[in-house]
Coordinates of C-alpha atoms in Angstrom, one line a residue:
Chain V
X24 CA -63.4 209.6 -89.2
X25 CA -64.9 207.2 -91.7
X26 CA -62.1 204.7 -91.0
X27 CA -63.4 204.1 -87.5
X28 CA -65.7 201.3 -86.8
X29 CA -68.2 200.6 -84.0
X30 CA -67.1 197.7 -82.0
X31 CA -67.0 196.1 -78.5
X32 CA -63.7 196.1 -76.6
X33 CA -62.8 192.6 -77.2
X34 CA -59.3 191.6 -78.2
X35 CA -58.8 188.8 -80.7
X36 CA -56.6 185.9 -79.5
X37 CA -53.4 187.2 -81.1
X38 CA -54.1 190.8 -80.1
X39 CA -52.3 192.2 -77.1
X40 CA -52.8 195.6 -75.4
X41 CA -49.8 198.0 -75.5
X42 CA -50.8 201.3 -73.8
X43 CA -53.7 203.3 -72.4
X44 CA -54.3 207.0 -72.2
X45 CA -57.2 208.7 -70.6
X46 CA -59.1 211.9 -71.5
X47 CA -58.7 212.0 -75.2
X48 CA -60.8 213.7 -77.8
X49 CA -61.1 212.7 -81.4
X50 CA -61.0 215.2 -84.3
X51 CA -62.2 214.5 -87.8
X52 CA -59.5 216.4 -89.6
X53 CA -59.8 219.9 -88.3
X54 CA -63.3 219.5 -86.8
X55 CA -64.0 218.5 -83.3
X56 CA -66.1 215.4 -83.0
X57 CA -68.6 214.4 -80.4
X58 CA -66.2 211.8 -79.0
X59 CA -64.4 213.5 -76.1
X60 CA -63.0 212.6 -72.7
X61 CA -62.7 209.0 -73.8
X62 CA -60.0 206.5 -73.0
X63 CA -57.5 205.6 -75.7
X64 CA -56.2 202.1 -75.8
X65 CA -53.4 201.0 -78.1
X66 CA -53.2 197.3 -79.0
X67 CA -50.9 195.4 -81.3
X68 CA -53.7 195.5 -84.0
X69 CA -56.0 198.4 -83.3
X70 CA -56.5 201.7 -81.7
X71 CA -59.5 201.8 -79.4
X72 CA -61.4 204.9 -78.2
X73 CA -63.8 204.1 -75.4
X74 CA -66.4 205.9 -73.4
X75 CA -70.1 205.1 -73.6
X76 CA -69.5 203.5 -76.9
X77 CA -66.4 201.9 -78.3
X78 CA -64.7 202.9 -81.6
X79 CA -61.7 201.3 -83.1
X80 CA -59.3 202.0 -85.9
X81 CA -57.2 199.3 -87.5
X82 CA -53.6 200.3 -87.2
X83 CA -53.2 199.2 -90.8
X84 CA -54.8 202.6 -91.8
X85 CA -52.1 204.6 -90.1
X86 CA -49.5 205.8 -92.5
X87 CA -47.9 208.4 -90.3
X88 CA -48.3 209.9 -86.8
X89 CA -46.8 213.2 -85.9
X90 CA -47.3 215.7 -83.0
X91 CA -49.0 218.9 -84.0
X92 CA -46.9 222.0 -83.5
X93 CA -48.3 224.2 -80.7
X94 CA -50.4 227.1 -81.9
X95 CA -49.1 230.5 -80.9
X96 CA -52.7 231.7 -80.3
X97 CA -54.0 228.9 -78.3
X98 CA -51.5 228.0 -75.7
X99 CA -54.1 226.6 -73.4
X100 CA -55.2 224.0 -75.8
X101 CA -54.0 220.4 -75.2
X102 CA -51.4 218.8 -77.2
X103 CA -52.5 216.9 -80.3
X104 CA -51.3 213.9 -82.4
X105 CA -52.1 213.8 -86.1
X106 CA -52.7 210.4 -87.7
X107 CA -52.5 210.4 -91.5
X108 CA -54.7 207.6 -92.7
X109 CA -55.0 205.6 -95.9
X110 CA -58.3 205.2 -97.9
X111 CA -61.1 203.4 -96.2
X112 CA -61.4 199.8 -97.2
X113 CA -64.8 198.9 -98.6
X114 CA -66.9 196.4 -96.7
X115 CA -65.8 197.4 -93.2
X116 CA -68.2 197.5 -90.3
X117 CA -70.3 200.5 -89.6
X118 CA -68.6 203.5 -88.1
X119 CA -69.6 206.9 -86.7
X120 CA -69.4 208.6 -90.2
X121 CA -69.8 207.1 -93.6
X122 CA -67.7 209.7 -95.4
X123 CA -65.0 212.1 -94.5
X124 CA -63.3 215.0 -96.3
X125 CA -60.1 214.5 -94.4
X126 CA -57.4 211.9 -94.7
X127 CA -56.3 212.4 -91.2
X128 CA -57.6 212.5 -87.6
X129 CA -56.3 214.2 -84.6
X130 CA -56.1 212.9 -81.1
X131 CA -56.3 215.7 -78.6
X132 CA -54.8 215.1 -75.1
X133 CA -56.3 217.5 -72.6
X134 CA -54.1 216.6 -69.8
X135 CA -50.9 216.7 -71.8
X136 CA -49.4 213.7 -73.5
X137 CA -47.3 211.0 -72.1
X138 CA -44.0 211.1 -73.8
X139 CA -43.8 207.5 -74.6
X140 CA -47.3 207.3 -76.3
X141 CA -46.2 208.6 -79.7
X142 CA -43.2 206.4 -79.8
X143 CA -45.2 203.4 -78.8
X144 CA -47.8 204.1 -81.4
X145 CA -45.2 204.5 -84.1
X146 CA -43.3 201.4 -83.2
X147 CA -46.5 199.4 -83.0
X148 CA -47.6 200.6 -86.4
X149 CA -44.2 199.8 -87.8
X150 CA -44.2 196.3 -86.4
X151 CA -47.3 195.4 -88.5
X152 CA -48.3 192.5 -86.4
X153 CA -51.7 192.3 -88.0
X154 CA -50.3 191.2 -91.4
X155 CA -49.1 188.0 -89.7
X156 CA -52.6 187.3 -88.6
X157 CA -54.2 188.2 -91.8
X158 CA -54.8 184.7 -93.0
X159 CA -56.5 183.4 -89.9
X160 CA -58.6 186.5 -89.9
X161 CA -59.8 185.7 -93.4
X162 CA -60.5 182.2 -92.4
X163 CA -62.7 183.3 -89.5
X164 CA -64.5 185.5 -91.9
X165 CA -65.3 182.5 -94.2
X166 CA -66.5 180.6 -91.3
X167 CA -68.8 183.4 -90.4
X168 CA -70.3 183.2 -93.8
X169 CA -70.9 179.5 -93.5
X170 CA -72.8 179.8 -90.3
X171 CA -75.3 182.1 -91.9
X172 CA -78.7 180.5 -92.1
X173 CA -81.8 181.0 -94.2
X174 CA -82.4 180.0 -97.8
X175 CA -79.6 182.2 -99.1
X176 CA -77.2 180.5 -96.6
X177 CA -78.3 177.0 -97.6
X178 CA -77.9 177.9 -101.3
X179 CA -74.5 179.4 -100.6
X180 CA -73.5 176.2 -98.8
X181 CA -74.6 174.1 -101.7
X182 CA -72.8 176.2 -104.2
X183 CA -69.7 176.0 -102.1
X184 CA -69.9 172.3 -101.8
X185 CA -70.3 172.0 -105.6
X186 CA -67.2 174.2 -106.0
X187 CA -65.3 172.1 -103.7
X188 CA -66.3 168.9 -105.4
X189 CA -65.5 170.2 -108.9
X190 CA -62.1 171.4 -107.7
X191 CA -61.4 168.0 -106.1
X192 CA -62.3 166.3 -109.4
X193 CA -60.2 168.7 -111.3
X194 CA -57.3 168.0 -109.0
X195 CA -57.8 164.2 -109.4
X196 CA -57.9 164.4 -113.1
X197 CA -54.9 166.7 -113.2
X198 CA -53.0 163.8 -111.5
X199 CA -54.3 161.4 -114.1
X200 CA -53.3 163.6 -116.9
X201 CA -49.9 163.9 -115.4
X202 CA -49.7 160.1 -115.1
X203 CA -50.7 159.8 -118.8
X204 CA -48.0 162.2 -119.9
X205 CA -45.5 160.4 -117.6
X206 CA -46.6 157.1 -119.1
X207 CA -45.6 158.3 -122.5
X208 CA -42.2 159.3 -121.2
X209 CA -41.8 156.0 -119.5
X210 CA -42.5 154.1 -122.7
X211 CA -40.0 156.3 -124.4
X212 CA -37.4 155.6 -121.8
X213 CA -38.0 151.9 -121.8
X214 CA -37.7 151.9 -125.6
X215 CA -34.4 153.7 -125.3
X216 CA -33.1 151.3 -122.8
X217 CA -34.2 148.3 -124.8
X218 CA -32.4 149.7 -127.9
X219 CA -29.3 150.2 -125.8
X220 CA -29.4 146.7 -124.4
X221 CA -30.0 145.2 -127.8
X222 CA -27.0 147.1 -129.2
X223 CA -24.8 146.0 -126.4
X224 CA -25.9 142.5 -126.1
X225 CA -22.4 141.1 -126.2
X226 CA -21.4 143.1 -123.1
X227 CA -24.2 142.1 -120.8
X228 CA -22.8 141.2 -117.4
X229 CA -24.5 139.2 -114.8
X230 CA -25.8 142.3 -113.3
X231 CA -29.3 141.6 -111.9
X232 CA -30.8 144.8 -113.0
X233 CA -29.9 144.2 -116.6
X234 CA -31.2 140.7 -116.4
X235 CA -34.5 142.0 -115.1
X236 CA -34.7 144.5 -117.9
X237 CA -34.0 141.8 -120.4
X238 CA -36.8 139.8 -119.0
X239 CA -39.1 142.8 -119.3
X240 CA -38.1 143.2 -122.9
X241 CA -39.4 139.7 -123.6
X242 CA -42.8 140.9 -122.4
X243 CA -44.3 143.3 -124.7
X244 CA -46.9 142.4 -127.2
X245 CA -47.8 145.5 -129.1
X246 CA -51.1 144.5 -130.6
X247 CA -52.7 141.6 -128.7
X248 CA -55.2 139.4 -130.6
X249 CA -58.7 139.8 -129.3
X250 CA -61.8 137.8 -129.9
X251 CA -63.5 140.8 -131.6
X252 CA -60.7 141.1 -134.1
X253 CA -61.4 137.6 -135.5
X254 CA -64.2 136.2 -137.6
X255 CA -64.8 133.0 -135.7
X256 CA -63.4 130.9 -132.8
X257 CA -61.0 128.9 -135.0
X258 CA -59.5 132.0 -136.5
X259 CA -59.1 133.5 -133.0
X260 CA -57.3 130.5 -131.6
X261 CA -55.0 130.2 -134.6
X262 CA -54.2 133.9 -134.4
X263 CA -53.6 133.4 -130.7
X264 CA -51.4 130.4 -131.5
X265 CA -49.2 132.6 -133.7
X266 CA -49.0 135.1 -131.0
X267 CA -48.0 132.4 -128.5
X268 CA -45.2 131.3 -130.8
X269 CA -43.9 134.8 -131.3
X270 CA -44.0 135.6 -127.6
X271 CA -42.8 132.3 -126.1
X272 CA -40.3 130.9 -128.5
X273 CA -37.5 132.9 -126.9
X274 CA -38.2 132.1 -123.3
X275 CA -38.9 128.5 -124.3
X276 CA -35.5 128.2 -125.9
X277 CA -33.7 129.8 -122.9
X278 CA -35.6 127.5 -120.5
X279 CA -34.3 124.5 -122.2
X280 CA -37.2 123.7 -124.5
X281 CA -40.0 123.0 -122.0
X282 CA -42.3 125.3 -120.2
X283 CA -45.3 124.5 -117.9
X284 CA -48.6 125.6 -119.3
X285 CA -49.1 127.6 -116.1
X286 CA -45.9 129.5 -116.7
X287 CA -46.8 130.1 -120.3
X288 CA -50.2 131.5 -119.0
X289 CA -48.4 133.9 -116.7
X290 CA -45.9 135.0 -119.4
X291 CA -48.5 135.6 -122.1
X292 CA -50.7 137.6 -119.9
X293 CA -47.9 139.6 -118.5
X294 CA -46.8 140.3 -122.1
X295 CA -50.3 141.3 -123.1
X296 CA -50.7 143.6 -120.1
X297 CA -54.3 144.4 -120.9
X298 CA -56.8 142.2 -122.8
X299 CA -55.9 139.2 -120.6
X300 CA -56.4 135.7 -121.8
X301 CA -58.6 133.2 -120.0
X302 CA -57.0 129.8 -119.2
X303 CA -59.5 128.1 -121.7
X304 CA -58.5 130.4 -124.5
X305 CA -54.9 129.6 -123.9
X306 CA -55.5 125.9 -123.8
X307 CA -57.6 126.0 -127.0
X308 CA -55.0 128.1 -128.7
X309 CA -52.3 125.6 -127.6
X310 CA -54.4 122.8 -129.1
X311 CA -54.7 124.9 -132.3
X312 CA -50.9 125.0 -132.5
X313 CA -51.1 121.6 -134.2
X314 CA -53.2 123.0 -137.0
X315 CA -50.6 125.7 -137.8
X316 CA -48.2 124.8 -140.4
X317 CA -44.6 124.5 -139.2
X318 CA -45.4 125.4 -135.6
X319 CA -42.1 125.2 -133.7
X320 CA -43.8 124.4 -130.4
X321 CA -46.5 122.0 -129.4
X322 CA -48.6 121.0 -126.3
X323 CA -47.5 117.9 -124.5
X324 CA -49.3 116.2 -121.7
X325 CA -47.1 114.2 -119.3
X326 CA -48.3 110.9 -117.9
X327 CA -48.9 112.8 -114.6
X328 CA -51.5 115.0 -116.4
X329 CA -49.3 118.1 -116.4
X330 CA -49.4 120.0 -119.6
X331 CA -46.3 121.7 -121.0
X332 CA -45.4 123.6 -124.1
X333 CA -42.4 122.0 -125.8
X334 CA -40.1 122.9 -128.6
X335 CA -40.5 120.5 -131.5
X336 CA -36.7 120.6 -132.1
X337 CA -36.1 119.1 -128.6
X338 CA -36.7 115.4 -128.8
X339 CA -36.8 113.1 -125.8
X340 CA -33.4 111.7 -126.6
X341 CA -31.7 115.0 -126.3
X342 CA -33.4 115.6 -122.9
X343 CA -32.2 112.2 -121.8
X344 CA -28.7 113.0 -122.8
X345 CA -28.7 116.3 -121.1
X346 CA -30.2 114.8 -117.9
X347 CA -27.7 112.0 -117.9
X348 CA -24.8 114.5 -118.3
X349 CA -25.9 116.5 -115.3
X350 CA -26.4 113.4 -113.1
X351 CA -23.1 111.8 -114.1
X352 CA -21.3 115.0 -113.0
X353 CA -22.8 114.4 -109.6
X354 CA -22.9 111.2 -107.7
X355 CA -26.6 111.4 -107.4
X356 CA -29.3 114.1 -107.7
X357 CA -32.6 114.7 -106.0
X358 CA -35.5 116.2 -108.0
X359 CA -34.8 119.5 -106.2
X360 CA -31.1 119.5 -107.0
X361 CA -31.8 118.7 -110.6
X362 CA -34.3 121.4 -110.9
X363 CA -31.7 123.8 -109.7
X364 CA -28.9 122.4 -111.8
X365 CA -30.9 122.3 -115.0
X366 CA -32.8 125.5 -114.0
X367 CA -36.2 124.0 -114.7
X368 CA -39.3 123.8 -112.6
X369 CA -39.7 120.9 -110.2
X370 CA -42.4 119.3 -112.2
X371 CA -40.3 119.4 -115.3
X372 CA -37.3 118.3 -113.4
X373 CA -39.1 115.2 -112.1
X374 CA -40.4 114.4 -115.5
X375 CA -36.9 114.7 -117.1
X376 CA -35.5 112.3 -114.5
X377 CA -38.2 109.8 -115.0
X378 CA -37.8 110.0 -118.7
X379 CA -34.1 109.3 -118.4
X380 CA -35.0 106.4 -116.1
X381 CA -37.3 104.8 -118.6
X382 CA -34.6 105.2 -121.1
X383 CA -32.4 103.2 -118.8
X384 CA -29.9 106.0 -118.2
X385 CA -30.7 106.5 -114.6
X386 CA -31.8 104.4 -111.7
X387 CA -33.4 105.4 -108.5
X388 CA -32.7 105.1 -104.8
X389 CA -35.8 105.4 -102.7
X390 CA -35.1 105.6 -99.0
X391 CA -36.1 107.5 -95.9
X392 CA -33.7 110.1 -97.2
X393 CA -35.9 110.7 -100.2
X394 CA -35.9 109.9 -103.8
X395 CA -32.5 110.1 -105.5
X396 CA -31.4 109.3 -109.0
X397 CA -28.0 107.7 -109.9
X398 CA -26.3 106.8 -113.1
X399 CA -27.7 103.4 -114.1
X400 CA -24.7 101.4 -113.3
X401 CA -26.6 98.1 -113.6
X402 CA -26.8 98.6 -117.4
X403 CA -23.6 100.6 -117.8
X404 CA -21.2 98.3 -116.0
X405 CA -22.3 95.5 -118.2
X406 CA -20.8 97.0 -121.3
Chain P
X10 CA -19.1 85.8 -93.1
X11 CA -16.0 87.7 -94.0
X12 CA -15.5 85.4 -96.9
X13 CA -18.5 86.8 -98.7
X14 CA -17.3 88.8 -101.7
X15 CA -19.6 91.7 -101.7
X16 CA -20.2 92.9 -105.3
X17 CA -19.9 96.6 -106.1
X18 CA -23.7 96.8 -106.2
X19 CA -23.8 96.1 -102.5
X20 CA -22.5 99.6 -101.9
X21 CA -24.6 101.2 -104.6
X22 CA -27.8 102.6 -103.0
X23 CA -30.1 102.1 -105.9
X24 CA -29.4 98.4 -105.6
X25 CA -31.7 98.4 -102.5
X26 CA -34.6 100.0 -104.4
X27 CA -36.6 97.8 -106.7
X28 CA -36.1 99.5 -110.1
X29 CA -39.2 100.4 -112.1
X30 CA -37.5 100.2 -115.4
X31 CA -37.9 96.6 -116.6
X32 CA -34.5 96.2 -118.2
X33 CA -32.8 97.8 -115.2
X34 CA -34.7 95.7 -112.8
X35 CA -33.7 92.5 -114.7
X36 CA -30.0 93.4 -114.3
X37 CA -30.6 94.3 -110.7
X38 CA -32.3 91.1 -109.8
X39 CA -29.7 89.1 -111.6
X40 CA -27.1 90.8 -109.4
X41 CA -29.2 90.0 -106.3
X42 CA -29.5 86.3 -107.3
X43 CA -25.8 86.0 -107.7
X44 CA -25.3 87.7 -104.3
X45 CA -27.8 85.6 -102.5
X46 CA -26.3 82.4 -103.8
X47 CA -22.8 83.5 -103.1
X48 CA -23.8 84.6 -99.6
X49 CA -25.5 81.3 -98.7
X50 CA -22.7 79.3 -100.2
X51 CA -20.2 81.1 -98.1
X52 CA -22.2 81.0 -94.9
X53 CA -23.5 77.5 -95.6
X54 CA -27.0 78.5 -94.8
X55 CA -30.0 77.3 -96.7
X56 CA -33.0 79.1 -95.4
X57 CA -34.3 82.6 -95.7
X58 CA -37.0 83.7 -93.4
X59 CA -38.6 86.8 -95.1
X60 CA -39.7 88.2 -91.7
X61 CA -36.2 88.3 -90.5
X62 CA -34.3 88.6 -93.7
X63 CA -34.1 92.4 -93.7
X64 CA -32.0 92.3 -90.6
X65 CA -29.3 90.1 -92.1
X66 CA -26.2 91.5 -93.7
X67 CA -27.4 90.2 -97.0
X68 CA -30.3 92.5 -97.3
X69 CA -29.2 95.3 -95.0
X70 CA -26.1 97.3 -95.6
X71 CA -25.5 99.5 -92.5
X72 CA -22.6 101.3 -94.2
X73 CA -24.9 103.1 -96.5
X74 CA -28.0 102.5 -94.4
X75 CA -30.0 100.8 -97.1
X76 CA -32.3 97.9 -96.8
X77 CA -34.1 95.9 -99.4
X78 CA -37.8 96.1 -99.0
X79 CA -39.9 93.0 -98.4
X80 CA -41.3 93.4 -101.9
X81 CA -37.7 93.5 -103.2
X82 CA -36.8 90.3 -101.3
X83 CA -39.9 88.6 -102.7
X84 CA -38.9 89.7 -106.2
X85 CA -35.4 88.2 -105.6
X86 CA -36.8 85.0 -104.3
X87 CA -39.1 84.8 -107.3
X88 CA -36.2 85.0 -109.6
X89 CA -34.3 82.3 -107.6
X90 CA -37.4 80.1 -107.7
X91 CA -37.6 80.3 -111.4
X92 CA -34.0 79.2 -111.8
X93 CA -34.5 76.3 -109.3
X94 CA -32.3 78.0 -106.7
X95 CA -35.0 78.5 -104.2
X96 CA -38.2 76.8 -103.0
X97 CA -40.8 77.9 -100.4
X98 CA -40.8 75.5 -97.5
X99 CA -44.6 75.7 -97.2
X100 CA -47.5 77.4 -98.7
X101 CA -47.1 80.5 -96.5
X102 CA -44.0 81.3 -98.5
X103 CA -42.4 82.9 -95.5
X104 CA -39.5 80.5 -95.2
X105 CA -37.5 79.5 -98.3
X106 CA -34.9 76.9 -99.1
X107 CA -32.0 78.4 -100.9
X108 CA -30.0 76.1 -103.2
X109 CA -26.8 77.6 -104.3
X110 CA -26.6 74.5 -106.4
X111 CA -29.9 73.4 -107.9
X112 CA -31.2 70.1 -106.7
X113 CA -30.2 68.5 -109.9
X114 CA -26.7 69.8 -109.5
X115 CA -26.5 68.7 -105.9
X116 CA -27.7 65.2 -106.9
X117 CA -24.9 64.9 -109.3
X118 CA -22.4 66.1 -106.7
X119 CA -23.6 63.5 -104.2
X120 CA -23.6 60.7 -106.7
X121 CA -20.2 61.6 -108.0
X122 CA -19.0 61.7 -104.3
X123 CA -20.4 58.2 -103.8
X124 CA -18.7 56.9 -106.9
X125 CA -15.4 58.5 -106.0
X126 CA -15.4 57.1 -102.5
X127 CA -16.7 53.6 -103.2
X128 CA -20.0 54.2 -101.5
X129 CA -21.9 52.5 -104.3
X130 CA -24.0 49.6 -103.1
X131 CA -23.2 50.3 -99.5
X132 CA -25.2 52.1 -96.9
X133 CA -24.0 55.2 -95.1
X134 CA -25.8 57.5 -92.6
X135 CA -26.7 61.0 -93.6
X136 CA -24.7 62.1 -90.6
X137 CA -21.6 60.5 -92.1
X138 CA -22.3 62.0 -95.4
X139 CA -22.8 65.6 -94.2
X140 CA -19.8 65.4 -92.0
X141 CA -17.4 64.4 -94.7
X142 CA -14.6 66.9 -94.3
X143 CA -13.8 69.5 -97.0
X144 CA -16.7 68.9 -99.3
X145 CA -19.0 71.5 -100.6
X146 CA -21.9 69.8 -98.9
X147 CA -20.1 69.6 -95.6
X148 CA -22.5 70.9 -92.9
X149 CA -25.4 71.0 -95.3
X150 CA -28.8 70.9 -93.5
X151 CA -30.3 67.4 -93.2
X152 CA -33.6 68.6 -94.7
X153 CA -31.9 69.6 -97.9
X154 CA -29.8 66.4 -98.1
X155 CA -33.0 64.4 -97.8
X156 CA -34.5 66.5 -100.7
X157 CA -31.4 65.8 -102.8
X158 CA -31.4 62.1 -102.1
X159 CA -35.1 61.9 -102.8
X160 CA -34.3 63.2 -106.2
X161 CA -31.6 60.5 -106.7
X162 CA -34.1 57.9 -105.5
X163 CA -36.4 59.0 -108.3
X164 CA -33.6 58.4 -110.8
X165 CA -33.1 55.0 -109.1
X166 CA -29.6 55.9 -108.2
X167 CA -30.1 55.8 -104.4
X168 CA -32.5 54.6 -101.8
X169 CA -33.3 56.5 -98.7
X170 CA -33.7 54.6 -95.5
X171 CA -35.6 56.7 -93.0
X172 CA -36.4 55.3 -89.6
X173 CA -37.3 57.1 -86.4
X174 CA -33.7 57.0 -85.0
X175 CA -31.5 57.1 -88.0
X176 CA -31.6 58.1 -91.6
X177 CA -29.3 56.5 -94.1
X178 CA -28.9 56.1 -97.8
X179 CA -27.7 53.4 -100.1
X180 CA -26.3 54.4 -103.5
X181 CA -26.7 52.2 -106.5

C-alpha cells in the first residue's frame, strides 16, 4: 500500500485514460484496506482509485499482474487481481500508509471482473509510456523548485545561477583550450607544408593555392623585435631595420626592386602578426637603414613625395632599360597597362615611366584619351 | 595642300604633346619648325592666326585625332621667331608672319631675280613682281614683299615707291 500516493484526479498533458471499473476494493497484501467500493481508473501512466479521496499508483511500480485463483472455501467472494510491485521510490508524495509488509496489492472486484481489464492493464504496463515522458516530468519538477519562495528559495536561486555561470565559463574556456591545442596542430601542419613546398620548389605550378601558401611562407617572423627588448631608441630602430631587411628582401626582389612604404608596412605587420609596428616606428627604422653597414635596401622619396623601399642593387638605369623594353614591345602604354605588364603598383608604374621619360627613352602623348607613353622616336630616329 | 610632305612625326601622337623632357622637346620643336615652313611653302601662306591655327591641317591631324595645344603652337612660333622664320604682326602676338625663307634670304632672292631679269635701275610694280610666273615668290603676300624690299632699301639695293594707288620698286 505504501506505493500509493494521495492525489487529485488530474491527468498530465501526455496522459490518456484507458479503462474504468467500478466497485473495487484495495487490499494491502492479504489485508483488507479501508478503501472499498471505489472506482478504478486506468490511464497510460497511472492507476487511480477514487471515491471520497483519490489514490494513485504509478504504473512503473507494477512488475506483474495476475488473477488470483478462486478459493474453494469462499466462492461468494469477488474475483481479485494481484499486482506485484517494485520497491517504493523515496521522495514520493504522501500516501495512505508509510510502510507496508507486502510487495503486492490486490484489487477486489465485487461485481465480477470485465474480461478485458486484466489484458488492458498488462498491455498498458508493458507499453511503458511514462518512460518517454520522464524527461519532461523532471523538468517540471525543477521548475517547481524554482518557484519556491522564502529565503531558502532565494538562496537556492542564487546558488543555481552561480552554478550556471561557472558552467558557462567552463564551457567557454573549454573552447579556448581546444583552440589552443588546435593552434599547435595548425602550426605543425603549416610547418610541414612549408617544408614540403621548399623541397619541391622546382615543381611548383601556377596553382593559386600553392602561390598563396608561398606568400604565407614569406610572412612569419618568429621573434619580433620590440621596444622593450632594446636599450634605447637607436638600437631599437637598427634592430627593426635588420628585421625589415630579413623580412622584405625576398618580396622586394620578386616585386622588381621597389616597394611602396605602405606595402612594406602591411607586409611587416602581417609577418609580425602580434606586436604590431606603428607607422612612425617603421619610418624611423627605414631611416636607420642608412646607418646599417651593407644594408641592401634603402628608403627613397620620389619627387611626388611618395616613399618607397628600394634595392640598392637596382639602379635607375636598369629600371629605365626594363621600362623601355616593355614599352617597345607595345606601341604605347598607359600607366595602368604598365602597372599590369610590369606587375608593380600604379604609383611605382608612373614613377618608372616618368623616370624613363626624363632619361629620354620615352615620350608622352597627352590627349582626351589619357596619358600614354611611346618610345621616344624623336631622339631614336635621329641615330 | 596635297603637296605637303607630312613627316613621320605627323602621325606619331606624342608629336602633338609638348614634351617635358628638354632634349626631347628640342627635337620635337625642330620637327615642328621644319613642318611649319614646309607647309607654308607648299600652301604659299604666310600668316598664322593662333586662334584659328588649331583647326588647320597643320596643327590638327584628324586621322589620329590629335591637336597641338595653344601652348604648343606658341612654343613652335617662339622657335621660328628665334630663327627669323616668324614674326608677330603686332604686339598682341595673335597673328604671325611666317617666312619659309628668312627676310635676308628673301632679299637675296629678289635681288638675284632683278639682276637676272635686267630689272636693275628700272621701276616695276609690286604686282608685276609677285605675278612673275614660276618663281618661288609667285603669289607672295604684298605685305611680306614690302617687308623684304624695305630690307633691300636699307642695304641701298632698292627703293620703294609707295603711293596711295600703286606701289612699285626700283632696284639699284
